[in-house]
Amino acid sequence: MNAVIKNSPSTPYKIRDINLSELGRKRIRMAEEEMPGLMQIRARYAPLQPLQGVRLSGSLHMTKETAVLIETLVALGASVRWASCNIFSTQDDAAAAIATTGVPVFAWKGETLEEYWQCTLNMLTHPGEGVQDLLGPQLIVDDGGDATLLIHHGVEMEDGSDWVEQPGVNHEEQVVKDLLKRTRSERPGFWKTVASGWQGVSEETTTGVHRLYQLAEAGKLLVPAINVNDSVTKSKFDNLYGCRESLADGIKRATDLMIAGKTAVVCGYGDVGKGCAHSLRGFGARVIVTEIDPICALQAAMEGFEVTTIEDTLGRADVYVTTTGNRDIITFESMQGMKNNTLVCNIGHFDNEIQVDRLNTAEGVTCDTIKPQVDRYTFPDGHSIYLLAEGRLVNLGCAHGHPAFVMSNSFCNQTLAQIDLWAHRKTYDKEVYRLSKKLDEEVARLHLKQIGVKLTTLTAEQSAYLGIPVDGPYKAEHYRY
Ligand SMILES: NC(=O)c1ccc[n+]([C@@H]2O[C@H](COP(=O)([O-])OP(=O)(O)OC[C@H]3O[C@@H](n4cnc5c(N)ncnc54)[C@H](O)[C@@H]3O)[C@@H](O)[C@H]2O)c1
């Protein structure tokens, strides 16, 4: 695609087209109507200005729902800069509407990896007091951990690590290394400046949370972090019910494929996999699940899904969806063994669930782009597969991600996490925290009225009988929902 990227001289933003802002604003208003929780949190906290003057950077899909989050953080007093966390997920009209408000935003649909990481750097670079001064964010909203990763590697480089000098294991890692080396010569000491002012990060997704726990376990985490993903009102709603709607949306917008009657394989039966498997079955597909975890495999079987290995499905399935957050789930060999015209896509955070690099470099395999984010690969034996969004998350690459109502739940948690991190910046350790169950229940409560839910109230006798306060929390920490 020939992108015309506007780099405004007056406002520091880089987006596709500022003229899309009016459309973006209309769609943001529609999203607000479906985000009752987030709008109530905005109304409740804006007068208190809990993030007054805080430098805040966000790396999270630049959609219309994220625009509502950004405007909430601004209303709470923060000085916000934003980039997307995926090269295909930006809604250009939403980005334009946000740029129009004066928030520096660096995101457009169809970035190259070089552009993506430059946008991430721009989003992390706040102006300081003097013209030459560059500062980092005090708080970060991260999705998948790329912003967090860049700062950690930057600090390690300035501490003498030679990681950037080693050849990257893939193209993207080399892009990160090249960017860091450039910052070393253009802005020496920048990453330590960033680290010294950085107070905390709230992480949106399973994959990013996994990375945070790995950093914390290695004693390398630079700041306190809040695991937003494992709020019940995030992972049990966004990951499950969000994907239940947005997976099919991505497949349909990309291909118009009739799902009914097809055989579909869902790799992974965690929260995202459950949403995907039930969605495809709802359309009339025969769904097969693959799992490594006996509990999740048993759950899938108890829901009536066939559970088997991927090898066992080759040649009989029409659709494959990876949902694992793990690498090499669909190998090149798997794709070689698929039947003609199989559709392959991923809804997990990163593109390494499918061996796209091997597909692109394999001898004799040709690629025909049907339209952006829809490619048909033909193998030497003549059979083809369709790959969506180049193996990146299909619901954001080929459609508009989750509906606003479910994102309202996720972004209530994000907003509360940012307030909490700032309020406890002097007392929190460099560990991974979660929001309290009381706040989790509060997020759910904020969404009941709009969908006509009437809650039952515990009587005093029931409350005493169960030992549960009338106004919650209603479940013990170990309860799994
Ligand atoms: N696209 C989106 O909108 C969206 C939304 C939420 C989460 N995510 C991402 O989706 C991914 C999954 O998230 P989740 O919350 O469902 O995680 P999860 O941990 O609940 O589920 C992942 C499942 O995959 C299974 N798995 C791991 N390796 C496997 C393998 N080799 N074969 C088969 N199964 C395997 C695990 O046992 C687990 O049950 C993550 O990358 C997450 O960040 C995407």
Short mmCIF file of C-alpha atoms and ligand atoms in Angstrom, two decimals:
data_model
loop_
_atom_site.label_atom_id
_atom_site.label_comp_id
_atom_site.label_asym_id
_atom_site.label_seq_id
_atom_site.Cartn_x
_atom_site.Cartn_y
_atom_site.Cartn_z
CA MET A 1 0.00 0.00 0.00
CA ASN A 2 1.27 3.47 -0.81
CA ALA A 3 0.97 5.26 2.49
CA VAL A 4 0.98 9.01 2.58
CA ILE A 5 2.20 9.60 6.07
CA LYS A 6 1.70 13.11 7.34
CA ASN A 7 4.30 14.40 9.72
CA SER A 8 2.78 17.58 11.02
CA PRO A 9 5.21 20.48 11.54
CA SER A 10 3.10 22.08 14.29
CA THR A 11 1.93 19.07 16.31
CA PRO A 12 4.27 16.11 16.79
CA TYR A 13 2.22 13.33 15.34
CA LYS A 14 2.70 10.86 12.55
CA ILE A 15 -0.47 9.33 11.12
CA ARG A 16 -1.90 8.48 7.73
CA ASP A 17 -4.31 11.38 7.14
CA ILE A 18 -5.50 14.12 9.49
CA ASN A 19 -8.52 14.69 7.22
CA LEU A 20 -10.00 11.45 8.59
CA SER A 21 -10.48 13.07 11.99
CA GLU A 22 -14.15 13.96 11.55
CA LEU A 23 -15.05 10.38 10.71
CA GLY A 24 -12.86 9.23 13.60
CA ARG A 25 -14.64 11.56 16.01
CA LYS A 26 -18.06 10.21 14.98
CA ARG A 27 -16.91 6.65 15.54
CA ILE A 28 -15.31 7.54 18.88
CA ARG A 29 -18.67 9.00 19.98
CA MET A 30 -20.38 5.72 19.03
CA ALA A 31 -17.77 3.80 21.00
CA GLU A 32 -18.33 6.03 24.05
CA GLU A 33 -22.01 5.07 24.04
CA GLU A 34 -20.96 1.43 24.35
CA MET A 35 -18.33 2.06 27.02
CA PRO A 36 -20.44 2.91 30.08
CA GLY A 37 -17.88 1.80 32.65
CA LEU A 38 -15.03 3.80 31.23
CA MET A 39 -17.19 6.91 30.83
CA GLN A 40 -18.34 6.63 34.45
CA ILE A 41 -14.75 6.25 35.63
CA ARG A 42 -13.85 9.33 33.61
CA ALA A 43 -16.70 11.32 35.19
CA ARG A 44 -15.82 10.09 38.69
CA TYR A 45 -12.08 10.76 38.60
CA ALA A 46 -11.71 13.77 36.29
CA PRO A 47 -12.54 16.29 39.05
CA LEU A 48 -9.86 14.70 41.27
CA GLN A 49 -7.12 14.86 38.59
CA PRO A 50 -5.28 11.77 39.93
CA LEU A 51 -2.83 11.79 36.99
CA GLN A 52 -2.23 15.56 37.01
CA GLY A 53 0.83 16.34 34.89
CA VAL A 54 1.97 12.70 34.68
CA ARG A 55 3.96 11.87 31.51
CA LEU A 56 2.16 8.80 30.20
CA SER A 57 3.03 6.71 27.14
CA GLY A 58 0.78 4.07 25.61
CA SER A 59 1.63 1.17 23.30
CA LEU A 60 -1.76 -0.33 22.51
CA HIS A 61 -3.77 -0.83 19.28
CA MET A 62 -4.78 2.67 18.11
CA THR A 63 -8.50 1.96 17.70
CA LYS A 64 -11.58 4.03 18.44
CA GLU A 65 -11.94 2.26 21.81
CA THR A 66 -8.35 3.09 22.66
CA ALA A 67 -9.16 6.68 21.73
CA VAL A 68 -11.77 6.65 24.52
CA LEU A 69 -9.10 5.33 26.90
CA ILE A 70 -6.63 8.02 25.79
CA GLU A 71 -9.20 10.77 26.31
CA THR A 72 -10.01 9.34 29.75
CA LEU A 73 -6.33 9.44 30.76
CA VAL A 74 -6.10 13.02 29.45
CA ALA A 75 -9.25 13.97 31.39
CA LEU A 76 -7.57 12.59 34.53
CA GLY A 77 -4.71 15.03 34.00
CA ALA A 78 -2.07 12.97 32.19
CA SER A 79 0.17 14.24 29.40
CA VAL A 80 -0.26 11.37 26.92
CA ARG A 81 1.67 10.11 23.89
CA TRP A 82 0.55 7.02 21.95
CA ALA A 83 1.62 4.38 19.42
CA SER A 84 0.00 1.15 18.31
CA CYS A 85 1.34 -2.22 19.46
CA ASN A 86 0.81 -3.85 16.06
CA ILE A 87 1.67 -2.77 12.53
CA PHE A 88 -1.82 -3.52 11.17
CA SER A 89 -4.20 -2.62 14.01
CA THR A 90 -4.43 1.17 13.76
CA GLN A 91 -7.75 2.66 12.70
CA ASP A 92 -6.50 5.67 10.77
CA ASP A 93 -9.60 7.75 11.45
CA ALA A 94 -9.33 7.21 15.21
CA ALA A 95 -5.63 8.15 15.10
CA ALA A 96 -6.51 11.33 13.19
CA ALA A 97 -9.20 12.30 15.68
CA ILE A 98 -6.74 11.87 18.56
CA ALA A 99 -4.00 13.84 16.76
CA THR A 100 -6.50 16.67 16.24
CA THR A 101 -6.91 17.00 20.01
CA GLY A 102 -3.18 17.71 20.36
CA VAL A 103 -2.19 14.31 21.74
CA PRO A 104 1.00 13.18 19.96
CA VAL A 105 0.13 9.91 18.25
CA PHE A 106 2.43 7.83 16.05
CA ALA A 107 0.45 5.09 14.30
CA TRP A 108 -1.01 4.12 10.96
CA LYS A 109 -2.33 0.91 9.44
CA GLY A 110 0.38 -0.90 7.52
CA GLU A 111 3.59 0.25 9.21
CA THR A 112 6.86 -1.47 8.36
CA LEU A 113 8.69 -2.98 11.32
CA GLU A 114 11.26 -0.16 11.12
CA GLU A 115 8.45 2.39 11.27
CA TYR A 116 6.72 0.51 14.07
CA TRP A 117 9.75 0.62 16.36
CA GLN A 118 10.45 4.26 15.48
CA CYS A 119 6.84 5.03 16.47
CA THR A 120 7.45 3.19 19.74
CA LEU A 121 10.53 5.33 20.38
CA ASN A 122 8.62 8.54 19.54
CA MET A 123 5.83 7.51 21.90
CA LEU A 124 8.37 6.99 24.69
CA THR A 125 10.10 10.34 24.09
CA HIS A 126 8.55 13.21 26.02
CA PRO A 127 9.84 16.76 25.68
CA GLY A 128 11.75 18.03 28.70
CA GLU A 129 12.20 21.55 30.09
CA GLY A 130 14.81 22.71 27.60
CA VAL A 131 14.59 22.44 23.82
CA GLN A 132 17.22 19.67 23.80
CA ASP A 133 15.89 17.85 26.86
CA LEU A 134 14.36 14.46 26.24
CA LEU A 135 12.49 12.62 28.96
CA GLY A 136 10.78 9.27 29.20
CA PRO A 137 7.30 8.45 30.46
CA GLN A 138 6.48 8.20 34.17
CA LEU A 139 3.77 5.65 33.45
CA ILE A 140 3.27 3.22 30.57
CA VAL A 141 0.18 1.42 29.29
CA ASP A 142 1.63 -1.57 27.46
CA ASP A 143 0.03 -4.30 25.36
CA GLY A 144 2.31 -7.23 24.66
CA GLY A 145 5.30 -5.65 26.39
CA ASP A 146 7.13 -4.01 23.47
CA ALA A 147 7.53 -0.62 25.19
CA THR A 148 8.71 -2.34 28.37
CA LEU A 149 11.10 -4.54 26.38
CA LEU A 150 12.66 -1.59 24.55
CA ILE A 151 13.41 0.28 27.78
CA HIS A 152 14.87 -2.81 29.46
CA HIS A 153 17.14 -3.56 26.50
CA GLY A 154 18.11 0.12 26.25
CA VAL A 155 19.15 0.23 29.90
CA GLU A 156 21.07 -3.05 29.57
CA MET A 157 22.89 -1.63 26.53
CA GLU A 158 23.90 1.47 28.47
CA ASP A 159 25.03 -0.81 31.31
CA GLY A 160 27.42 -2.52 28.90
CA SER A 161 25.47 -5.50 27.58
CA ASP A 162 26.56 -6.52 24.08
CA TRP A 163 23.11 -7.92 23.14
CA VAL A 164 22.68 -5.27 20.46
CA GLU A 165 25.96 -6.32 18.82
CA GLN A 166 24.87 -9.96 18.34
CA PRO A 167 23.02 -10.72 15.10
CA GLY A 168 19.23 -10.63 15.59
CA VAL A 169 17.51 -14.03 15.56
CA ASN A 170 14.98 -12.62 13.12
CA HIS A 171 14.32 -9.44 11.16
CA GLU A 172 12.31 -7.77 13.91
CA GLU A 173 14.96 -8.37 16.57
CA GLN A 174 17.56 -6.86 14.23
CA VAL A 175 15.32 -3.80 13.77
CA VAL A 176 15.18 -3.36 17.57
CA LYS A 177 18.95 -3.71 17.84
CA ASP A 178 19.57 -1.21 15.05
CA LEU A 179 17.20 1.28 16.67
CA LEU A 180 18.93 0.94 20.05
CA LYS A 181 22.36 1.41 18.47
CA ARG A 182 21.08 4.56 16.79
CA THR A 183 19.79 5.95 20.10
CA ARG A 184 23.21 5.22 21.62
CA SER A 185 24.89 7.60 19.19
CA GLU A 186 22.10 10.15 18.78
CA ARG A 187 21.00 10.47 22.41
CA PRO A 188 23.60 8.95 24.75
CA GLY A 189 22.31 8.07 28.21
CA PHE A 190 18.69 8.37 27.10
CA TRP A 191 17.55 4.98 28.39
CA LYS A 192 18.92 5.52 31.88
CA THR A 193 17.17 8.89 31.95
CA VAL A 194 13.98 7.10 30.95
CA ALA A 195 14.45 4.43 33.63
CA SER A 196 15.14 6.99 36.38
CA GLY A 197 11.82 8.74 35.82
CA TRP A 198 9.73 5.65 35.07
CA GLN A 199 7.33 4.74 37.90
CA GLY A 200 5.22 1.88 36.59
CA VAL A 201 3.59 -0.08 33.80
CA SER A 202 0.17 -1.66 33.42
CA GLU A 203 0.08 -4.57 30.97
CA GLU A 204 -2.96 -5.46 28.90
CA THR A 205 -2.43 -8.97 27.56
CA THR A 206 -1.48 -12.55 28.45
CA THR A 207 1.72 -12.51 26.41
CA GLY A 208 2.94 -9.20 27.90
CA VAL A 209 2.11 -10.36 31.42
CA HIS A 210 4.10 -13.53 30.81
CA ARG A 211 7.09 -11.39 29.85
CA LEU A 212 6.66 -9.26 33.01
CA TYR A 213 6.69 -12.28 35.32
CA GLN A 214 9.82 -13.56 33.55
CA LEU A 215 11.54 -10.19 34.15
CA ALA A 216 10.41 -10.10 37.79
CA GLU A 217 11.59 -13.68 38.41
CA ALA A 218 14.99 -12.82 36.94
CA GLY A 219 15.15 -9.78 39.27
CA LYS A 220 15.37 -7.49 36.23
CA LEU A 221 12.03 -5.68 36.34
CA LEU A 222 12.78 -1.95 36.51
CA VAL A 223 9.41 -0.74 37.87
CA PRO A 224 6.26 -1.93 39.65
CA ALA A 225 3.81 -3.46 37.19
CA ILE A 226 0.11 -4.18 37.24
CA ASN A 227 -1.14 -7.28 35.48
CA VAL A 228 -4.38 -5.98 34.00
CA ASN A 229 -4.93 -9.14 31.95
CA ASP A 230 -5.70 -11.26 34.98
CA SER A 231 -8.42 -9.04 36.32
CA VAL A 232 -11.44 -11.29 35.87
CA THR A 233 -13.23 -8.47 34.04
CA LYS A 234 -10.38 -8.47 31.50
CA SER A 235 -9.25 -12.00 30.64
CA LYS A 236 -12.61 -13.69 31.22
CA PHE A 237 -14.39 -11.07 29.10
CA ASP A 238 -12.09 -9.45 26.49
CA ASN A 239 -10.10 -12.60 25.71
CA LEU A 240 -13.18 -14.82 25.72
CA TYR A 241 -16.26 -12.85 24.65
CA GLY A 242 -14.24 -10.33 22.64
CA CYS A 243 -12.59 -13.01 20.50
CA ARG A 244 -15.92 -14.83 20.28
CA GLU A 245 -17.11 -11.93 18.13
CA SER A 246 -13.99 -10.44 16.58
CA LEU A 247 -12.40 -13.65 15.22
CA ALA A 248 -15.30 -14.30 12.85
CA ASP A 249 -15.39 -10.57 12.03
CA GLY A 250 -11.76 -10.76 10.88
CA ILE A 251 -12.27 -13.92 8.80
CA LYS A 252 -15.45 -12.58 7.20
CA ARG A 253 -14.10 -9.13 6.33
CA ALA A 254 -11.00 -10.72 4.84
CA THR A 255 -12.54 -13.55 2.86
CA ASP A 256 -16.37 -13.70 3.06
CA LEU A 257 -15.81 -17.40 3.80
CA MET A 258 -18.84 -19.52 4.66
CA ILE A 259 -17.89 -21.03 8.01
CA ALA A 260 -20.86 -23.39 8.33
CA GLY A 261 -20.04 -26.89 7.23
CA LYS A 262 -16.29 -26.35 7.39
CA THR A 263 -13.89 -28.15 9.70
CA ALA A 264 -11.99 -25.65 11.82
CA VAL A 265 -9.00 -26.25 14.08
CA VAL A 266 -8.46 -24.00 17.10
CA CYS A 267 -4.95 -24.36 18.54
CA GLY A 268 -5.10 -23.63 22.26
CA TYR A 269 -8.16 -23.73 24.51
CA GLY A 270 -7.33 -20.97 27.00
CA ASP A 271 -9.51 -17.88 27.28
CA VAL A 272 -9.00 -16.79 23.67
CA GLY A 273 -9.25 -20.35 22.32
CA LYS A 274 -12.53 -20.94 24.16
CA GLY A 275 -14.01 -17.80 22.59
CA CYS A 276 -12.79 -18.80 19.12
CA ALA A 277 -13.92 -22.44 19.32
CA HIS A 278 -17.42 -21.51 20.50
CA SER A 279 -17.70 -18.78 17.88
CA LEU A 280 -16.80 -21.10 15.01
CA ARG A 281 -19.16 -23.77 16.32
CA GLY A 282 -21.87 -21.11 16.57
CA PHE A 283 -21.49 -20.50 12.83
CA GLY A 284 -21.90 -24.20 12.13
CA ALA A 285 -18.31 -25.37 11.79
CA ARG A 286 -17.10 -28.73 13.09
CA VAL A 287 -14.41 -27.62 15.53
CA ILE A 288 -11.28 -29.51 16.55
CA VAL A 289 -9.09 -28.29 19.41
CA THR A 290 -5.38 -28.86 20.04
CA GLU A 291 -3.95 -28.41 23.55
CA ILE A 292 -0.88 -29.21 25.65
CA ASP A 293 -2.62 -28.74 28.99
CA PRO A 294 -4.66 -31.75 30.14
CA ILE A 295 -7.11 -29.54 32.04
CA CYS A 296 -7.87 -27.36 29.02
CA ALA A 297 -7.97 -30.45 26.77
CA LEU A 298 -10.50 -32.08 29.10
CA GLN A 299 -12.54 -28.87 29.21
CA ALA A 300 -12.68 -28.83 25.41
CA ALA A 301 -13.70 -32.48 25.29
CA MET A 302 -16.43 -31.88 27.88
CA GLU A 303 -17.76 -29.09 25.66
CA GLY A 304 -18.06 -31.63 22.84
CA PHE A 305 -15.01 -30.64 20.80
CA GLU A 306 -12.71 -33.25 19.27
CA VAL A 307 -9.25 -32.82 20.78
CA THR A 308 -6.28 -34.11 18.85
CA THR A 309 -2.87 -33.11 17.53
CA ILE A 310 -2.37 -30.75 14.64
CA GLU A 311 -0.75 -33.51 12.56
CA ASP A 312 -3.93 -35.51 12.93
CA THR A 313 -5.99 -32.71 11.37
CA LEU A 314 -3.88 -32.12 8.26
CA GLY A 315 -5.70 -32.80 5.03
CA ARG A 316 -9.17 -32.67 6.58
CA ALA A 317 -9.48 -29.18 8.09
CA ASP A 318 -10.46 -26.02 6.17
CA VAL A 319 -9.65 -23.34 8.76
CA TYR A 320 -6.84 -23.03 11.32
CA VAL A 321 -6.71 -20.45 14.12
CA THR A 322 -3.79 -20.20 16.54
CA THR A 323 -4.60 -18.80 20.00
CA THR A 324 -1.74 -20.03 22.18
CA GLY A 325 0.69 -17.15 22.79
CA ASN A 326 3.32 -19.79 21.97
CA ARG A 327 5.65 -20.12 18.98
CA ASP A 328 5.79 -22.52 16.03
CA ILE A 329 2.25 -23.84 16.45
CA ILE A 330 1.65 -24.10 12.70
CA THR A 331 4.97 -25.07 11.15
CA PHE A 332 5.93 -24.87 7.50
CA GLU A 333 5.50 -28.66 7.38
CA SER A 334 1.93 -28.30 8.72
CA MET A 335 1.11 -25.89 5.90
CA GLN A 336 2.67 -28.26 3.38
CA GLY A 337 0.28 -30.96 4.57
CA MET A 338 -2.91 -28.87 4.48
CA LYS A 339 -5.57 -29.40 1.85
CA ASN A 340 -6.11 -26.96 -1.00
CA ASN A 341 -7.48 -23.51 -0.08
CA THR A 342 -7.14 -23.93 3.68
CA LEU A 343 -7.47 -20.66 5.58
CA VAL A 344 -4.78 -20.01 8.20
CA CYS A 345 -4.81 -17.23 10.77
CA ASN A 346 -3.61 -16.28 14.23
CA ILE A 347 -5.35 -14.36 17.00
CA GLY A 348 -2.55 -14.62 19.60
CA HIS A 349 -0.44 -11.56 20.30
CA PHE A 350 2.62 -12.27 18.18
CA ASP A 351 3.07 -13.52 14.62
CA ASN A 352 5.47 -16.34 15.51
CA GLU A 353 2.62 -18.81 16.18
CA ILE A 354 2.70 -19.51 12.43
CA GLN A 355 6.04 -20.02 10.68
CA VAL A 356 5.51 -17.13 8.27
CA ASP A 357 9.24 -16.44 7.84
CA ARG A 358 9.81 -19.99 6.60
CA LEU A 359 6.80 -19.71 4.31
CA ASN A 360 8.15 -16.51 2.79
CA THR A 361 11.61 -17.90 2.17
CA ALA A 362 10.74 -21.46 1.12
CA GLU A 363 11.93 -22.44 -2.31
CA GLY A 364 9.15 -22.91 -4.85
CA VAL A 365 6.41 -21.32 -2.70
CA THR A 366 4.80 -18.30 -4.37
CA CYS A 367 2.72 -15.58 -2.81
CA ASP A 368 -0.14 -13.73 -4.46
CA THR A 369 -1.63 -10.83 -2.50
CA ILE A 370 -5.40 -10.79 -2.96
CA LYS A 371 -5.71 -7.54 -1.00
CA PRO A 372 -3.80 -6.10 1.99
CA GLN A 373 -3.66 -8.67 4.79
CA VAL A 374 -4.98 -11.50 2.57
CA ASP A 375 -2.29 -13.58 0.84
CA ARG A 376 -2.59 -16.81 -1.13
CA TYR A 377 0.51 -19.02 -0.94
CA THR A 378 0.93 -21.77 -3.52
CA PHE A 379 3.20 -24.75 -2.86
CA PRO A 380 5.23 -26.64 -5.49
CA ASP A 381 2.68 -29.51 -5.46
CA GLY A 382 0.01 -27.03 -6.58
CA HIS A 383 -2.03 -26.71 -3.37
CA SER A 384 -2.61 -23.26 -1.86
CA ILE A 385 -3.38 -21.78 1.52
CA TYR A 386 -4.76 -18.36 2.43
CA LEU A 387 -2.86 -16.53 5.18
CA LEU A 388 -4.55 -13.61 6.92
CA ALA A 389 -2.80 -10.51 8.33
CA GLU A 390 0.61 -12.02 7.58
CA GLY A 391 0.14 -14.18 10.68
CA ARG A 392 -0.52 -11.24 13.00
CA LEU A 393 -3.65 -11.01 15.11
CA VAL A 394 -6.47 -11.42 12.62
CA ASN A 395 -9.20 -9.63 14.55
CA LEU A 396 -7.22 -6.37 14.61
CA GLY A 397 -5.43 -6.82 11.28
CA CYS A 398 -8.48 -7.75 9.19
CA ALA A 399 -11.28 -6.23 11.31
CA HIS A 400 -11.68 -3.64 14.07
CA GLY A 401 -10.79 -5.75 17.12
CA HIS A 402 -13.25 -6.37 19.94
CA PRO A 403 -16.50 -4.46 20.29
CA ALA A 404 -16.46 -1.36 22.49
CA PHE A 405 -18.60 -2.83 25.28
CA VAL A 406 -16.04 -5.48 26.16
CA MET A 407 -13.13 -3.06 25.71
CA SER A 408 -14.82 -0.79 28.26
CA ASN A 409 -14.20 -3.50 30.86
CA SER A 410 -10.56 -3.89 29.87
CA PHE A 411 -9.92 -0.16 29.81
CA CYS A 412 -11.63 0.46 33.15
CA ASN A 413 -8.99 -1.89 34.54
CA GLN A 414 -6.25 -0.04 32.65
CA THR A 415 -7.40 3.33 34.00
CA LEU A 416 -7.72 2.07 37.58
CA ALA A 417 -4.27 0.44 37.25
CA GLN A 418 -2.69 3.71 36.13
CA ILE A 419 -4.29 5.60 39.03
CA ASP A 420 -3.16 2.88 41.45
CA LEU A 421 0.43 2.80 40.16
CA TRP A 422 0.76 6.55 40.48
CA ALA A 423 -0.83 6.64 43.95
CA HIS A 424 1.51 3.89 45.21
CA ARG A 425 4.64 4.87 43.32
CA LYS A 426 6.56 5.42 46.52
CA THR A 427 5.50 2.17 48.21
CA TYR A 428 5.19 -0.46 45.49
CA ASP A 429 8.14 -2.79 44.91
CA LYS A 430 9.44 -3.82 41.50
CA GLU A 431 6.95 -6.64 41.32
CA VAL A 432 3.88 -7.62 39.35
CA TYR A 433 0.64 -6.69 41.15
CA ARG A 434 -3.03 -7.21 40.32
CA LEU A 435 -5.98 -4.96 41.04
CA SER A 436 -8.12 -5.94 44.02
CA LYS A 437 -11.17 -8.15 43.63
CA LYS A 438 -13.23 -5.27 44.97
CA LEU A 439 -12.17 -3.12 41.98
CA ASP A 440 -12.74 -6.07 39.62
CA GLU A 441 -16.29 -6.39 40.90
CA GLU A 442 -16.71 -2.63 40.62
CA VAL A 443 -15.72 -2.74 36.93
CA ALA A 444 -18.38 -5.39 36.31
CA ARG A 445 -20.95 -3.43 38.31
CA LEU A 446 -20.38 -0.37 36.11
CA HIS A 447 -21.53 -2.36 33.06
CA LEU A 448 -24.73 -3.94 34.40
CA LYS A 449 -27.24 -1.14 33.97
CA GLN A 450 -26.61 -0.65 30.26
CA ILE A 451 -27.52 -4.25 29.49
CA GLY A 452 -30.46 -4.36 31.87
CA VAL A 453 -29.01 -6.61 34.55
CA LYS A 454 -30.76 -6.62 37.93
CA LEU A 455 -28.49 -7.78 40.74
CA THR A 456 -29.75 -9.60 43.83
CA THR A 457 -28.61 -8.13 47.15
CA LEU A 458 -27.50 -10.39 50.01
CA THR A 459 -29.72 -10.21 53.07
CA ALA A 460 -27.98 -9.57 56.41
CA GLU A 461 -28.67 -13.21 57.36
CA GLN A 462 -27.23 -14.55 54.09
CA SER A 463 -24.22 -12.30 54.44
CA ALA A 464 -23.58 -13.61 57.97
CA TYR A 465 -24.24 -17.23 56.88
CA LEU A 466 -21.65 -17.10 54.09
CA GLY A 467 -19.31 -14.69 55.85
CA ILE A 468 -19.39 -12.38 52.83
CA PRO A 469 -19.92 -8.61 53.17
CA VAL A 470 -23.17 -7.36 51.60
CA ASP A 471 -21.22 -5.14 49.20
CA GLY A 472 -18.48 -7.70 48.41
CA PRO A 473 -15.93 -8.90 47.60
CA TYR A 474 -18.08 -11.96 46.88
CA LYS A 475 -15.41 -14.51 46.05
CA ALA A 476 -12.15 -15.68 47.60
CA GLU A 477 -8.91 -14.94 45.71
CA HIS A 478 -8.60 -18.59 44.68
CA TYR A 479 -12.04 -18.67 43.02
CA ARG A 480 -11.61 -19.21 39.26
CA TYR A 481 -14.93 -18.11 37.69
N1 LIG B 1 -6.33 -10.85 19.49
C1 LIG B 1 -6.84 -10.45 20.63
O1 LIG B 1 -7.75 -9.63 20.64
C2 LIG B 1 -6.33 -11.01 21.91
C3 LIG B 1 -7.05 -10.76 23.10
C4 LIG B 1 -6.56 -11.31 24.28
C5 LIG B 1 -5.40 -12.05 24.28
N2 LIG B 1 -4.71 -12.23 23.12
C6 LIG B 1 -3.48 -13.03 23.04
O2 LIG B 1 -3.90 -14.36 22.73
C7 LIG B 1 -2.96 -15.31 23.24
C8 LIG B 1 -3.67 -16.30 24.14
O3 LIG B 1 -4.21 -15.64 25.26
P1 LIG B 1 -5.07 -16.42 26.37
O4 LIG B 1 -5.48 -15.39 27.36
O5 LIG B 1 -6.07 -17.29 25.76
O6 LIG B 1 -3.91 -17.33 27.01
P2 LIG B 1 -4.12 -18.71 27.81
O7 LIG B 1 -2.85 -18.96 28.51
O8 LIG B 1 -5.40 -18.64 28.58
O9 LIG B 1 -4.35 -19.78 26.64
C9 LIG B 1 -3.35 -20.24 25.78
C10 LIG B 1 -3.55 -21.76 25.67
O10 LIG B 1 -2.68 -22.26 24.67
C11 LIG B 1 -2.22 -23.53 25.11
N3 LIG B 1 -0.99 -23.89 24.39
C12 LIG B 1 0.29 -23.47 24.58
N4 LIG B 1 1.12 -24.06 23.72
C13 LIG B 1 0.36 -24.86 22.95
C14 LIG B 1 0.66 -25.75 21.88
N5 LIG B 1 1.91 -25.96 21.47
N6 LIG B 1 -0.38 -26.41 21.30
C15 LIG B 1 -1.64 -26.26 21.73
N7 LIG B 1 -1.98 -25.43 22.75
C16 LIG B 1 -0.99 -24.76 23.36
C17 LIG B 1 -2.03 -23.35 26.61
O11 LIG B 1 -2.03 -24.58 27.31
C18 LIG B 1 -3.22 -22.47 26.98
O12 LIG B 1 -4.32 -23.22 27.42
C19 LIG B 1 -1.90 -14.45 23.93
O13 LIG B 1 -0.87 -14.17 23.03
C20 LIG B 1 -2.66 -13.18 24.27
O14 LIG B 1 -1.78 -12.11 24.49
C21 LIG B 1 -5.19 -11.74 21.93
#
